[in-house]
XYZ file of C-alpha atoms in Angstrom:
494
model
C -0.159 0.051 0.458
C 1.263 2.905 -0.568
C 2.121 5.332 2.311
C -1.102 8.428 3.667
C -3.007 5.444 1.077
C -6.415 4.657 3.424
C -7.910 2.030 3.033
C -11.660 0.363 3.566
C -11.719 -2.299 5.835
C -14.804 -4.381 5.010
C -15.412 -7.424 6.868
C -16.297 -9.773 3.622
C -15.831 -8.558 0.088
C -17.314 -10.668 -3.212
C -15.804 -9.859 -6.037
C -18.617 -10.146 -9.634
C -21.596 -8.944 -8.785
C -22.810 -12.408 -11.209
C -24.875 -15.525 -10.026
C -22.683 -16.378 -7.492
C -20.992 -12.899 -6.526
C -24.588 -11.837 -5.436
C -25.926 -14.552 -3.994
C -22.779 -14.794 -1.292
C -22.974 -11.164 -1.235
C -27.049 -11.266 0.749
C -26.646 -14.433 2.096
C -23.167 -13.628 4.258
C -25.498 -10.335 4.709
C -28.004 -12.010 6.358
C -25.826 -14.064 8.356
C -24.982 -10.282 10.026
C -21.578 -10.115 7.906
C -20.964 -6.226 6.581
C -20.619 -7.165 3.555
C -19.146 -4.946 0.049
C -19.685 -6.461 -3.275
C -16.984 -4.984 -6.227
C -18.504 -4.798 -9.882
C -16.838 -3.818 -12.768
C -19.815 -3.931 -15.210
C -23.511 -4.559 -14.260
C -25.111 -6.524 -11.833
C -26.561 -9.732 -12.324
C -23.309 -10.978 -14.632
C -23.020 -12.389 -17.546
C -25.784 -14.641 -17.050
C -28.918 -11.606 -16.047
C -27.429 -8.981 -18.931
C -25.821 -10.874 -22.077
C -26.366 -15.073 -20.927
C -28.933 -17.124 -19.632
C -31.885 -14.581 -19.277
C -31.710 -12.883 -22.888
C -30.979 -15.965 -24.189
C -34.111 -18.019 -22.905
C -36.089 -15.115 -23.586
C -34.797 -15.120 -27.880
C -35.398 -18.618 -27.517
C -39.193 -18.169 -26.241
C -40.533 -15.870 -28.677
C -38.645 -17.677 -30.958
C -40.792 -20.649 -30.119
C -43.953 -18.683 -30.225
C -42.715 -16.784 -33.640
C -42.874 -20.699 -35.543
C -44.911 -22.802 -33.696
C -47.504 -19.944 -35.860
C -46.679 -22.078 -39.056
C -47.979 -25.256 -37.020
C -51.014 -23.859 -35.213
C -53.705 -24.318 -38.002
C -53.125 -28.130 -37.774
C -54.712 -27.511 -34.354
C -57.932 -25.243 -35.991
C -55.595 -22.473 -35.352
C -55.214 -20.001 -38.027
C -52.940 -16.748 -37.956
C -52.775 -14.524 -40.984
C -50.393 -11.894 -41.971
C -48.145 -12.527 -38.559
C -44.706 -11.116 -38.968
C -41.550 -10.320 -37.056
C -40.884 -7.166 -35.521
C -37.196 -7.937 -34.547
C -36.587 -4.412 -33.199
C -39.619 -4.843 -31.149
C -38.832 -8.307 -30.021
C -34.846 -6.897 -27.982
C -36.658 -4.199 -26.800
C -39.318 -6.047 -25.210
C -36.012 -8.376 -24.215
C -33.955 -5.611 -22.604
C -36.768 -4.677 -20.886
C -37.008 -8.106 -19.169
C -33.099 -8.302 -18.479
C -33.581 -4.642 -16.954
C -36.006 -6.384 -14.248
C -33.966 -8.580 -13.506
C -31.324 -6.233 -13.118
C -32.766 -3.534 -10.494
C -34.484 -6.400 -8.811
C -31.183 -7.822 -8.448
C -29.783 -3.675 -6.965
C -32.412 -3.686 -4.817
C -32.233 -7.279 -2.853
C -27.889 -6.310 -2.350
C -29.439 -3.135 -0.671
C -32.719 -4.460 1.041
C -29.761 -6.652 2.680
C -27.487 -3.790 3.723
C -25.137 -4.853 1.050
C -22.241 -1.676 -0.030
C -22.122 -2.022 -3.648
C -18.760 0.093 -5.673
C -17.795 0.399 -9.021
C -15.130 -0.506 -10.102
C -12.445 -3.085 -10.917
C -10.524 -5.315 -8.716
C -6.693 -6.687 -8.658
C -5.774 -8.122 -5.628
C -2.577 -6.343 -4.034
C -2.575 -8.949 -1.336
C -3.349 -11.655 0.573
C -6.694 -8.614 2.776
C -6.180 -5.853 0.139
C -7.719 -4.825 -3.222
C -7.724 -1.812 -5.441
C -10.960 -1.076 -7.077
C -9.890 1.513 -9.993
C -13.143 3.312 -10.413
C -14.707 4.468 -14.061
C -13.842 7.454 -13.658
C -10.288 6.259 -12.897
C -9.884 7.070 -10.024
C -7.871 3.894 -6.938
C -9.895 3.312 -3.830
C -7.860 0.704 -1.523
C -10.097 -1.967 0.576
C -8.687 -4.868 2.802
C -10.948 -7.257 4.021
C -11.108 -10.022 6.078
C -12.257 -12.527 4.017
C -12.771 -12.431 0.219
C -14.827 -14.185 -2.348
C -14.162 -14.828 -5.498
C -17.197 -14.678 -8.164
C -15.405 -13.116 -11.654
C -17.077 -15.453 -14.038
C -15.495 -16.573 -17.447
C -15.726 -14.856 -20.915
C -15.473 -16.734 -24.469
C -12.962 -18.541 -26.116
C -11.834 -17.232 -29.293
C -11.845 -18.941 -31.789
C -8.051 -18.134 -33.303
C -8.435 -15.904 -37.245
C -12.271 -15.341 -35.517
C -11.361 -12.631 -33.362
C -14.753 -10.874 -32.686
C -15.483 -7.349 -33.991
C -18.660 -7.530 -32.860
C -20.502 -7.518 -37.233
C -19.540 -10.356 -39.055
C -17.815 -12.717 -36.188
C -19.538 -12.634 -32.540
C -19.809 -13.622 -29.610
C -22.759 -15.254 -27.488
C -23.071 -11.341 -26.381
C -22.803 -9.967 -29.853
C -25.506 -12.778 -30.988
C -28.159 -11.556 -28.372
C -27.797 -7.764 -29.472
C -28.036 -7.993 -32.757
C -30.317 -4.669 -34.121
C -31.260 -7.561 -37.314
C -31.740 -10.423 -38.151
C -29.233 -12.359 -40.513
C -29.877 -14.065 -43.052
C -27.419 -16.705 -43.300
C -25.567 -17.697 -39.922
C -22.677 -19.729 -39.441
C -22.241 -21.029 -35.872
C -19.020 -22.784 -35.134
C -19.803 -24.837 -32.436
C -22.259 -27.315 -31.256
C -21.995 -27.054 -28.104
C -25.240 -25.714 -25.684
C -24.831 -22.298 -26.535
C -24.266 -22.658 -30.079
C -26.826 -25.037 -30.355
C -29.418 -22.784 -28.766
C -28.341 -19.232 -30.664
C -28.817 -21.183 -32.796
C -31.638 -23.116 -32.959
C -33.297 -19.532 -32.207
C -32.450 -17.765 -34.941
C -33.428 -20.530 -37.798
C -37.234 -20.500 -36.243
C -36.375 -16.773 -36.595
C -35.850 -17.287 -39.628
C -31.890 -17.672 -40.631
C -31.053 -19.989 -42.527
C -28.087 -22.250 -40.152
C -24.957 -24.124 -40.425
C -23.525 -25.429 -37.709
C -19.964 -26.418 -37.971
C -18.876 -28.525 -34.967
C -15.143 -30.536 -34.695
C -16.583 -33.265 -32.359
C -18.309 -36.698 -34.343
C -21.528 -35.650 -31.729
C -23.708 -32.966 -31.381
C -23.288 -31.274 -27.641
C -19.964 -33.561 -26.716
C -20.361 -35.332 -23.395
C -24.440 -36.014 -23.614
C -25.856 -38.848 -23.792
C -25.808 -39.439 -27.604
C -29.697 -41.218 -27.440
C -30.886 -37.084 -25.918
C -28.706 -36.472 -28.675
C -30.418 -37.763 -31.457
C -34.386 -36.520 -30.764
C -32.576 -32.585 -31.112
C -30.594 -34.026 -34.268
C -33.842 -34.710 -35.557
C -35.215 -31.355 -35.265
C -32.718 -29.672 -36.200
C -32.985 -31.234 -39.719
C -36.808 -30.370 -39.331
C -35.991 -26.872 -38.894
C -33.811 -27.065 -42.192
C -30.565 -26.364 -40.138
C -27.264 -27.933 -41.888
C -24.774 -29.522 -39.262
C -21.370 -30.772 -40.229
C -19.752 -32.432 -37.181
C -16.289 -34.055 -36.970
C -14.607 -30.870 -38.978
C -12.439 -28.659 -38.115
C -13.055 -24.575 -39.124
C -9.722 -23.377 -41.596
C -10.383 -19.376 -41.366
C -12.895 -17.329 -43.377
C -12.741 -14.243 -46.449
C -15.235 -11.717 -47.632
C -17.951 -12.754 -50.210
C -17.110 -11.126 -53.293
C -18.729 -7.435 -53.206
C -18.176 -7.310 -49.633
C -22.019 -8.590 -48.403
C -20.734 -11.319 -46.277
C -18.274 -13.535 -45.468
C -17.651 -17.573 -46.333
C -16.577 -19.425 -43.643
C -14.231 -22.731 -44.651
C -14.128 -25.719 -43.319
C -13.254 -29.822 -44.017
C -14.290 -32.776 -42.722
C -11.276 -33.678 -38.926
C -9.579 -36.978 -39.990
C -10.440 -39.189 -37.084
C -10.295 -43.427 -36.151
C -12.816 -46.055 -37.748
C -16.279 -46.018 -36.018
C -16.005 -42.654 -34.654
C -19.408 -41.489 -35.754
C -21.700 -40.244 -32.900
C -25.624 -38.509 -32.728
C -25.318 -35.410 -35.641
C -23.277 -37.598 -37.229
C -20.065 -36.985 -38.635
C -20.365 -35.133 -42.111
C -24.488 -35.012 -42.151
C -24.505 -32.060 -44.332
C -22.972 -33.809 -47.022
C -19.314 -33.226 -46.105
C -17.206 -36.153 -47.408
C -13.342 -36.873 -47.716
C -10.813 -34.284 -47.222
C -12.412 -31.553 -48.808
C -12.020 -27.999 -48.368
C -15.734 -27.238 -48.424
C -17.063 -22.882 -47.653
C -20.574 -21.439 -46.808
C -21.610 -18.129 -46.534
C -22.885 -16.605 -43.605
C -23.825 -13.100 -42.737
C -22.343 -13.879 -39.632
C -21.119 -16.165 -37.924
C -21.596 -16.833 -34.436
C -18.088 -18.425 -32.761
C -19.180 -20.193 -29.697
C -16.278 -22.715 -29.373
C -16.351 -22.904 -25.148
C -15.845 -20.735 -22.332
C -12.588 -19.449 -20.264
C -12.232 -18.117 -16.764
C -11.690 -14.691 -15.941
C -8.941 -15.255 -12.933
C -5.906 -13.064 -15.102
C -5.885 -9.711 -14.616
C -6.189 -10.225 -11.307
C -3.658 -10.124 -9.092
C -4.247 -13.737 -7.382
C -0.377 -14.448 -7.719
C 0.316 -11.065 -4.357
C -2.867 -12.647 -2.421
C -1.161 -16.460 -2.989
C -3.398 -17.860 -4.442
C -3.040 -21.058 -7.093
C -4.416 -21.863 -10.329
C -4.919 -25.337 -11.690
C -2.838 -25.320 -15.673
C -6.227 -24.281 -17.461
C -6.276 -21.009 -15.097
C -9.332 -22.128 -12.651
C -8.724 -21.829 -8.876
C -7.910 -24.673 -7.005
C -10.206 -24.813 -3.864
C -11.347 -27.156 -1.741
C -14.602 -28.818 -0.378
C -15.579 -25.472 0.931
C -14.214 -23.917 -1.393
C -11.699 -22.117 0.011
C -8.420 -21.274 -2.388
C -4.614 -22.480 -1.095
C -5.522 -18.645 1.140
C -7.467 -19.961 3.710
C -9.032 -16.344 4.000
C -9.530 -15.847 0.215
C -12.906 -18.306 -1.755
C -14.129 -19.133 -4.927
C -16.828 -19.804 -6.463
C -18.469 -20.023 -10.274
C -16.755 -20.241 -13.225
C -13.551 -19.955 -11.790
C -13.522 -22.818 -9.985
C -13.858 -25.985 -11.278
C -16.621 -27.790 -12.390
C -19.859 -26.941 -14.414
C -19.956 -23.122 -15.978
C -24.320 -23.505 -14.240
C -25.572 -20.312 -12.978
C -27.191 -22.190 -10.958
C -23.701 -24.560 -9.527
C -22.812 -20.744 -9.070
C -25.204 -19.717 -6.647
C -25.206 -22.358 -4.649
C -21.566 -22.366 -3.931
C -21.782 -18.402 -3.157
C -24.288 -19.233 -0.632
C -22.190 -21.870 0.916
C -19.052 -19.869 0.930
C -20.898 -17.726 2.900
C -21.603 -20.113 5.855
C -18.526 -21.346 5.128
C -16.998 -17.277 6.393
C -19.767 -17.136 9.380
C -19.180 -20.573 11.331
C -21.550 -22.973 9.917
C -21.119 -26.549 8.292
C -21.359 -25.707 4.997
C -19.676 -28.144 1.746
C -20.030 -27.998 -1.988
C -21.933 -30.857 -2.217
C -22.130 -31.940 -6.583
C -23.553 -35.528 -6.717
C -27.512 -33.617 -8.251
C -26.478 -30.952 -10.098
C -28.706 -30.615 -13.427
C -27.594 -29.473 -16.537
C -30.337 -27.950 -18.785
C -30.182 -27.392 -22.559
C -32.806 -24.851 -23.762
C -32.645 -26.704 -27.571
C -35.891 -27.618 -29.831
C -37.085 -30.128 -27.764
C -34.893 -29.518 -24.378
C -32.836 -31.322 -22.877
C -32.211 -32.117 -19.510
C -29.817 -34.419 -17.446
C -28.548 -35.065 -13.745
C -26.229 -37.279 -11.903
C -24.866 -40.587 -14.110
C -25.607 -41.442 -17.544
C -25.824 -44.907 -18.086
C -22.465 -45.567 -19.218
C -20.723 -43.643 -16.549
C -22.167 -45.349 -14.098
C -21.124 -48.837 -15.779
C -17.734 -46.770 -16.023
C -17.990 -46.457 -12.261
C -19.101 -50.482 -11.115
C -22.251 -50.025 -11.521
C -24.748 -52.922 -12.809
C -27.541 -49.865 -13.766
C -30.840 -50.334 -14.822
C -32.561 -47.930 -17.351
C -36.900 -47.469 -17.682
C -37.254 -45.135 -20.242
C -40.532 -43.297 -21.037
C -41.625 -41.776 -24.349
C -43.337 -38.138 -24.648
C -45.569 -40.157 -27.184
C -47.240 -42.280 -24.695
C -48.470 -39.087 -22.566
C -51.312 -37.764 -22.906
C -50.660 -34.159 -21.336
C -47.621 -34.364 -24.488
C -50.026 -35.009 -27.125
C -52.049 -32.105 -25.590
C -49.491 -29.702 -26.600
C -48.771 -30.857 -29.897
C -45.894 -32.569 -28.850
C -44.456 -36.216 -29.425
C -40.750 -36.664 -29.400
C -38.859 -37.151 -26.776
C -38.040 -39.254 -23.400
C -37.544 -39.948 -19.952
C -34.751 -42.187 -19.402
C -34.323 -43.065 -15.223
C -30.216 -44.705 -14.241
C -30.580 -46.729 -11.226
C -28.107 -49.097 -9.471
C -29.558 -53.073 -10.157
C -29.434 -54.018 -6.555
C -30.421 -51.526 -4.383
C -32.863 -49.705 -6.745
C -31.335 -45.895 -5.760
C -31.554 -43.702 -8.557
C -28.021 -42.666 -10.134
C -29.040 -40.013 -12.553
C -31.551 -39.631 -15.054
C -31.684 -37.280 -18.607
C -34.717 -35.871 -20.385
C -35.551 -34.750 -23.571
C -39.006 -33.045 -24.567
C -40.811 -30.433 -23.811
C -40.101 -28.504 -20.400
C -36.870 -30.953 -19.464
C -35.527 -28.561 -17.729
C -38.332 -28.149 -15.011
C -38.776 -31.900 -15.111
C -35.746 -32.278 -13.868
C -36.163 -30.934 -10.769
C -37.643 -33.625 -9.499
C -34.936 -36.100 -10.638
C -32.067 -33.944 -8.898
C -34.494 -34.120 -5.414
C -34.576 -38.297 -6.081
C -30.473 -38.043 -7.149
C -30.488 -35.693 -4.090
C -31.838 -37.837 -1.203
C -31.109 -41.001 -1.937
C -34.233 -41.811 -3.162
C -35.027 -45.405 -5.165
C -37.474 -46.582 -8.537
C -39.966 -47.577 -6.340
C -40.202 -44.078 -4.442
C -41.016 -42.423 -7.579
C -43.199 -45.310 -9.014
C -44.787 -44.900 -6.096
C -45.328 -40.951 -5.799
C -48.040 -40.369 -6.873
C -48.107 -37.457 -10.397
C -50.780 -35.687 -11.381
C -52.626 -36.099 -14.385
C -52.721 -35.436 -17.022
C -49.143 -34.039 -16.741
C -45.316 -34.510 -18.303
C -44.611 -35.139 -14.918
C -46.204 -38.555 -15.631
C -43.631 -39.360 -17.479
C -40.908 -39.675 -14.484
C -42.851 -42.041 -12.797
C -43.700 -43.869 -15.542
C -39.815 -44.116 -16.825
C -39.583 -45.401 -12.725
C -42.004 -48.473 -13.357
C -40.275 -49.140 -16.712
C -37.199 -49.302 -14.489
C -38.877 -52.062 -12.566
C -40.206 -54.234 -15.099
C -44.395 -53.388 -15.131
C -44.683 -49.641 -17.020
C -48.804 -49.783 -17.580
C -48.767 -47.349 -20.951
C -46.168 -48.758 -22.505
C -45.527 -52.671 -23.702
C -42.630 -54.094 -21.420
C -40.766 -56.760 -22.564
C -42.313 -60.695 -22.135
């Protein structure tokens, strides 16, 4: 610290105001701590401002717009429907504003001091905050929770310019609908946004390096989404490497160049390699007005001065933490996207609560047994716990119960028949190990199965729980019954 520089004292300093940081700040304040939260940009972080919330608003609006063309079969004829993209973006932003304003009020109501600026560690108990106006303030803390989130990975040769080459935030902020959109990366961000733009009218092409879309997800679930993408007219190339891009003659758009990536024999999976016409090793090109690059995210741990605080990172730039989310410097905690584990807002929020409670002396610890992972594709995918393959790898003898949406009365009344519920349990004990759902409202239905995994419920527990009729949740009960060998509404093996 510079001689003569006065430091502001605070009991708990939280760096980052996203779903992990603001939740941690509120919980610490509830537990009687003096809390200061430092946020360099907007409260709510990526999730509320340029991620989870605006993307789901766009996805739902696209779903409603696209569905208009399908309503005729149910006797609803809509003529003259048109898309006002500017108005859609305005509505989306109003949703974001409502939520971020709510976060601000919650922090204020819980007595959290909010400071605007960029925080940098200058030691294990101190940070310097550079204010937007250029001034500096010093804060000394007893405990610190670092929740600085992540940012998109930039693909070499595809530097983000916000016009032609977009990251997910750029795509959500467009003031016009691109006629042709190339999505590089077939993970959850690329498929969610790609599907939404396809429903709004863009011609979409997806390029994915892996041999299946949504790498790491149960191929059985992914197949349903891959089939729907084809129905939407989305062209999918898996097992391909993107080489670069060039401007089209006349400068109207760009051409993205790619080629099939050599693989070993038998490497094809869901959304199989070359599914949109890739062959051999010849280079191909696809034209686009905009290119969305969504090949992953990296933790925001650089430029924080963590080394000056004695905080250790792993080989991927993530902060090393123990079960209580303490770093190598025991008074500093780290949560969310900057620590190992899935980059999910709800995981960050839970970790924020854990860190705050540990600081307050409560017996809390992080538990990753039942972290639900939703993907807002069409149809939705949601998973929790172990997949069938993972259960087998861990030495279990898994029994699997499946129930199709096509046999669920509520799904048929919604005009949705694609997808199924899949429950994985230990054959010997019947304990539910995990589940996967692909179909409408999967993101909500997975909550029951997350609770089942968390509490150690059995297939019989799920099957004996009476579910309301007619609802989509009955598919969970019937999948459990199928796993027990006595499903009612599907024929079992004889």
